[in-house]
CSV table of C-alpha atoms in Angstrom, one decimal:
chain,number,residue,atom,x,y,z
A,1,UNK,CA,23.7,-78.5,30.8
A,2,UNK,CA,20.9,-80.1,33.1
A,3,UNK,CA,22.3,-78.5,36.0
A,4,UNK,CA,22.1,-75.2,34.1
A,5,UNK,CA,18.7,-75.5,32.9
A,6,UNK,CA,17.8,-76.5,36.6
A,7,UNK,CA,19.2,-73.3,38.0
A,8,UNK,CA,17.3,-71.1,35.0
A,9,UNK,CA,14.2,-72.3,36.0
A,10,UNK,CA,15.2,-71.9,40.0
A,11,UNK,CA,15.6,-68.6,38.4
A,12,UNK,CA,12.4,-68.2,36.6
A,13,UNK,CA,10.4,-68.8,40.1
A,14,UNK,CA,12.6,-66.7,42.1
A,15,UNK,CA,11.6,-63.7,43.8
A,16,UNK,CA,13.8,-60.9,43.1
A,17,UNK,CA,15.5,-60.9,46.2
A,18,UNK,CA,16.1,-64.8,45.9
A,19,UNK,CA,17.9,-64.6,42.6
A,20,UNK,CA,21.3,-63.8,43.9
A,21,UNK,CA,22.4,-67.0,45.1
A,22,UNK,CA,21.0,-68.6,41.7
A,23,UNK,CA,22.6,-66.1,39.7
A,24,UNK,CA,25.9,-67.0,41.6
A,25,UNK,CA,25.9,-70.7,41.3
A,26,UNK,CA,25.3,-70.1,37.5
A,27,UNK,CA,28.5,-67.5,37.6
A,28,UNK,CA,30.4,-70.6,39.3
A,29,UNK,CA,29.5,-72.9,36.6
A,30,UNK,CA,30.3,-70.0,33.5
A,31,UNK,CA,33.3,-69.6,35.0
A,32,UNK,CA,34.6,-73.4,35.6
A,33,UNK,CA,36.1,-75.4,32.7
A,34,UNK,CA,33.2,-75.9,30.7
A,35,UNK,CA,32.8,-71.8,30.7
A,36,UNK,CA,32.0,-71.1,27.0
A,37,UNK,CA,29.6,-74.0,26.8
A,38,UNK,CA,27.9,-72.8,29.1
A,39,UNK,CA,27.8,-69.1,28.5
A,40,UNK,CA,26.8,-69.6,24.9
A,41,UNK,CA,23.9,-72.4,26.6
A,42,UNK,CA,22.7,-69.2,28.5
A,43,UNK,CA,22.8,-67.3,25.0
A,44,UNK,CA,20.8,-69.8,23.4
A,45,UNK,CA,18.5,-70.1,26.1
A,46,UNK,CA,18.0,-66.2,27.0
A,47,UNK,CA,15.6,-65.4,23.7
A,48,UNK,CA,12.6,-67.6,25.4
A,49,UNK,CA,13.3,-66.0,28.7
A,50,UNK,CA,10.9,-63.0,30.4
A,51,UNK,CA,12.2,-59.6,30.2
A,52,UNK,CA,14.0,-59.8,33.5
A,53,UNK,CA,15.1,-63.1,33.3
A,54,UNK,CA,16.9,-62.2,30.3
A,55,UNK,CA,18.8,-59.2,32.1
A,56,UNK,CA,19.7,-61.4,34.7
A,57,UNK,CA,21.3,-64.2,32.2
A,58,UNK,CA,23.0,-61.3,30.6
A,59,UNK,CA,24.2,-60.2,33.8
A,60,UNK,CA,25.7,-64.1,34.3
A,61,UNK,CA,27.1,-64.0,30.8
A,62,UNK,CA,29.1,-60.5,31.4
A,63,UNK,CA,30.6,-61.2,34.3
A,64,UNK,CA,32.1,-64.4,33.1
A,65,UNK,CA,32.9,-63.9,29.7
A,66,UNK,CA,37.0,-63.5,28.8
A,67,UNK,CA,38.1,-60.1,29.0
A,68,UNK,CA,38.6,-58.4,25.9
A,69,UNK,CA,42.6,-57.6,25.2
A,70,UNK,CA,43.3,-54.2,26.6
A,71,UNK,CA,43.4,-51.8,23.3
A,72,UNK,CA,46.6,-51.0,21.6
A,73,UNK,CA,47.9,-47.5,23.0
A,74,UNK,CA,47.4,-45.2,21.1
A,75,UNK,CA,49.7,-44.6,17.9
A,76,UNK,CA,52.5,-42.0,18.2
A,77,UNK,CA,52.0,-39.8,15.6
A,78,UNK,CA,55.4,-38.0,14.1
A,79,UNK,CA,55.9,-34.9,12.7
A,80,UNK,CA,55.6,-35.1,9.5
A,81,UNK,CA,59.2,-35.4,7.5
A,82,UNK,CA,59.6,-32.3,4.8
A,83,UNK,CA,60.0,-33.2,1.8
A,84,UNK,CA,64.0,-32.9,0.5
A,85,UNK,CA,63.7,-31.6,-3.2
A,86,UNK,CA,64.7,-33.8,-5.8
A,87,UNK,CA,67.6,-31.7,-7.1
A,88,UNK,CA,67.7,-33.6,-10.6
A,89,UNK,CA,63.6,-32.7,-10.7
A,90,UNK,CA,63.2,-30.6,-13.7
A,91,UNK,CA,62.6,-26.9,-13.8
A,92,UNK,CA,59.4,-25.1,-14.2
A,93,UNK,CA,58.6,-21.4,-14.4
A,94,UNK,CA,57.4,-21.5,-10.6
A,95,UNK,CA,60.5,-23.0,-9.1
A,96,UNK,CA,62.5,-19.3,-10.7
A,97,UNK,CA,62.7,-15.9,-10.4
A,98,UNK,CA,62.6,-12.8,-12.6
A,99,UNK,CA,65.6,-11.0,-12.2
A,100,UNK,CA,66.5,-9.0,-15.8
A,101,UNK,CA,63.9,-8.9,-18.5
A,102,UNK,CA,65.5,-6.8,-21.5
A,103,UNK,CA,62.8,-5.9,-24.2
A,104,UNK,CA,65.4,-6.4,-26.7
A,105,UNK,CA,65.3,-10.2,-26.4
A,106,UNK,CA,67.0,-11.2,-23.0
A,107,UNK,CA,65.5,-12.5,-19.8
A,108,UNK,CA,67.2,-13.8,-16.6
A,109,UNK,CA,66.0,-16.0,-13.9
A,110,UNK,CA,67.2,-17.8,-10.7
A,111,UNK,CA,66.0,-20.5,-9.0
A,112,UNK,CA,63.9,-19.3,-5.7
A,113,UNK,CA,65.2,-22.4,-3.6
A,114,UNK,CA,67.8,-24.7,-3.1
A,115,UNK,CA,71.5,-23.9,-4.3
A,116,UNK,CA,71.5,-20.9,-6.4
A,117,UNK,CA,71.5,-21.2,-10.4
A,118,UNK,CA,70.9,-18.5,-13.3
A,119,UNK,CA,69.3,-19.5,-16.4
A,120,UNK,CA,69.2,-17.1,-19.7
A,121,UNK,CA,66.9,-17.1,-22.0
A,122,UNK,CA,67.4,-15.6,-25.7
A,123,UNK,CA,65.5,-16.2,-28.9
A,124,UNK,CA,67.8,-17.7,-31.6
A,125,UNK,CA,68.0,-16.4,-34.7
A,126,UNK,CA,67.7,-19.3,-36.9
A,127,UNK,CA,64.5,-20.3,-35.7
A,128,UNK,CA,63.1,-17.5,-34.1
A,129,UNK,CA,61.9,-19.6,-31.0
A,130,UNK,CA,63.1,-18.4,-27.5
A,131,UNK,CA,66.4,-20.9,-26.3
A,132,UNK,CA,66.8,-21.0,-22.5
A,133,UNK,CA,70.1,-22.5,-21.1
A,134,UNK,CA,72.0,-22.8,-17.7
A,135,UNK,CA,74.6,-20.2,-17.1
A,136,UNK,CA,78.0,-21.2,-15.0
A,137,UNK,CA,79.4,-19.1,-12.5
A,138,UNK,CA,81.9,-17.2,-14.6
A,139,UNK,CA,79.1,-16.5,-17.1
A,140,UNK,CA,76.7,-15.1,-14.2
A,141,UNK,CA,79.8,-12.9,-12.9
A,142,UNK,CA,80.6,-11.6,-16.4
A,143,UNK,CA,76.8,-11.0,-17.0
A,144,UNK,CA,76.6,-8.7,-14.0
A,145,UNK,CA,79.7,-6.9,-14.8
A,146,UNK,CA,78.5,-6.7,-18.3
A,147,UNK,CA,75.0,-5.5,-17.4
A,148,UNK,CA,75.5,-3.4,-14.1
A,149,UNK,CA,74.4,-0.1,-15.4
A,150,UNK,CA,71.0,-1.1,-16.8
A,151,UNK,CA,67.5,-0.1,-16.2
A,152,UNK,CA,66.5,-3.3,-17.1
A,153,UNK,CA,67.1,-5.1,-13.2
A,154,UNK,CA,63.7,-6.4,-12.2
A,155,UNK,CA,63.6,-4.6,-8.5
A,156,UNK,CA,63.5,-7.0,-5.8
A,157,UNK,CA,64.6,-10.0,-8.0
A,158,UNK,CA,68.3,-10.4,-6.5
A,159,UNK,CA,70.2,-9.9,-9.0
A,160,UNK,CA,72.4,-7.1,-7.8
A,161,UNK,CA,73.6,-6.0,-4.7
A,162,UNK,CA,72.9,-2.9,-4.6
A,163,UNK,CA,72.3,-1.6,-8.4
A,164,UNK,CA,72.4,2.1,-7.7
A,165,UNK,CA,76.3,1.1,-6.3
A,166,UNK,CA,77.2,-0.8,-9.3
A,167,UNK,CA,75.7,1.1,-11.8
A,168,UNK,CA,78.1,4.1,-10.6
A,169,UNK,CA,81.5,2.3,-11.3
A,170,UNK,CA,80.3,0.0,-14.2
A,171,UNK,CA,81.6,0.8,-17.5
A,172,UNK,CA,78.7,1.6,-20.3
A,173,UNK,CA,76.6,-1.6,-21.0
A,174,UNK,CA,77.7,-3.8,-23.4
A,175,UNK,CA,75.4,-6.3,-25.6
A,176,UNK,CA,74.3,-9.2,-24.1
A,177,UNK,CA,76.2,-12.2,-24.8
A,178,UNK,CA,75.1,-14.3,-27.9
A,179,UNK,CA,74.0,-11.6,-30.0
């Protein structure tokens, strides 16, 4: 570390113009074997330096220290995956539609997405307390026959073709099933 002391003070006296040569023996030596010694001796020694000395050093120090490892690339982003619906993910009121509301106690829904199921619901008359239940395909095909001519279709809920159709050929509306 003599030798690098020697060549801070060549530095020190140096006129600007002379500096070059000292700066590049003291690259030489930062970059040999003993390289991080004696860039962190310039470190160390740089704090009692004048202002320009100092720039120098760090001049020295940045042209010999190790490269930094090129950044990553930059991560791919990916679409985002939609989410498949749990199909055994319970039921709430926003996942159906209105599609027959009867004043007289019965209401129909499907589900808005996914594979289409109707659901009923009817209050029971032993407790009072509305009862909604799953229909199967047969029921939901009887139902429509059963309920083809009435007012009660909520428009624009799906739930027949084409009511005005229906409700010409259907036989006189019979009570809904469960009463």
């Amino acid at each position: 570390m003599e030798e690098v002391d020697g060549l801070l003070s060549q530095l020190r006296a140096a006129s600007p113009a002379q500096r070059e040569p000292v700066k590049q023996a003291l690259i030489v030596l930062a970059g040999g074997s003993n390289g991080a010694r004696v860039r962190e001796h310039l470190e160390s020694r740089k704090r009692g330096e004048l202002l320009e000395v100092q720039w120098e050093i760090e001049e020295v120090i940045d042209a010999t220290a190790p490269k930094a490892a090129a950044p990553p690339p930059p991560a791919v982003v990916e679409a985002p995956v939609p989410e498949v619906p749990d199909p055994n993910k319970p039921l709430t009121s926003k996942d159906l539609t209105l599609i027959y509301d009867d004043p007289r106690g019965l209401v129909l829904h499907k589900t808005k997405a996914g594979p289409e199921r109707w659901f009923a619901t009817q209050f029971d008359q032993r407790s009072g307390q509305p009862q909604t239940f799953e229909l199967v395909a047969a029921e939901v095909a009887q139902l429509k026959q059963q309920l083809a001519g009435s007012p009660h279709w909520v428009i624009g809920g799906g739930g027949l073709a084409a009511p005005g159709a229906a409700a010409a050929s259907a036989p006189a509306p019979a009570r809904p099933p469960g009463r």
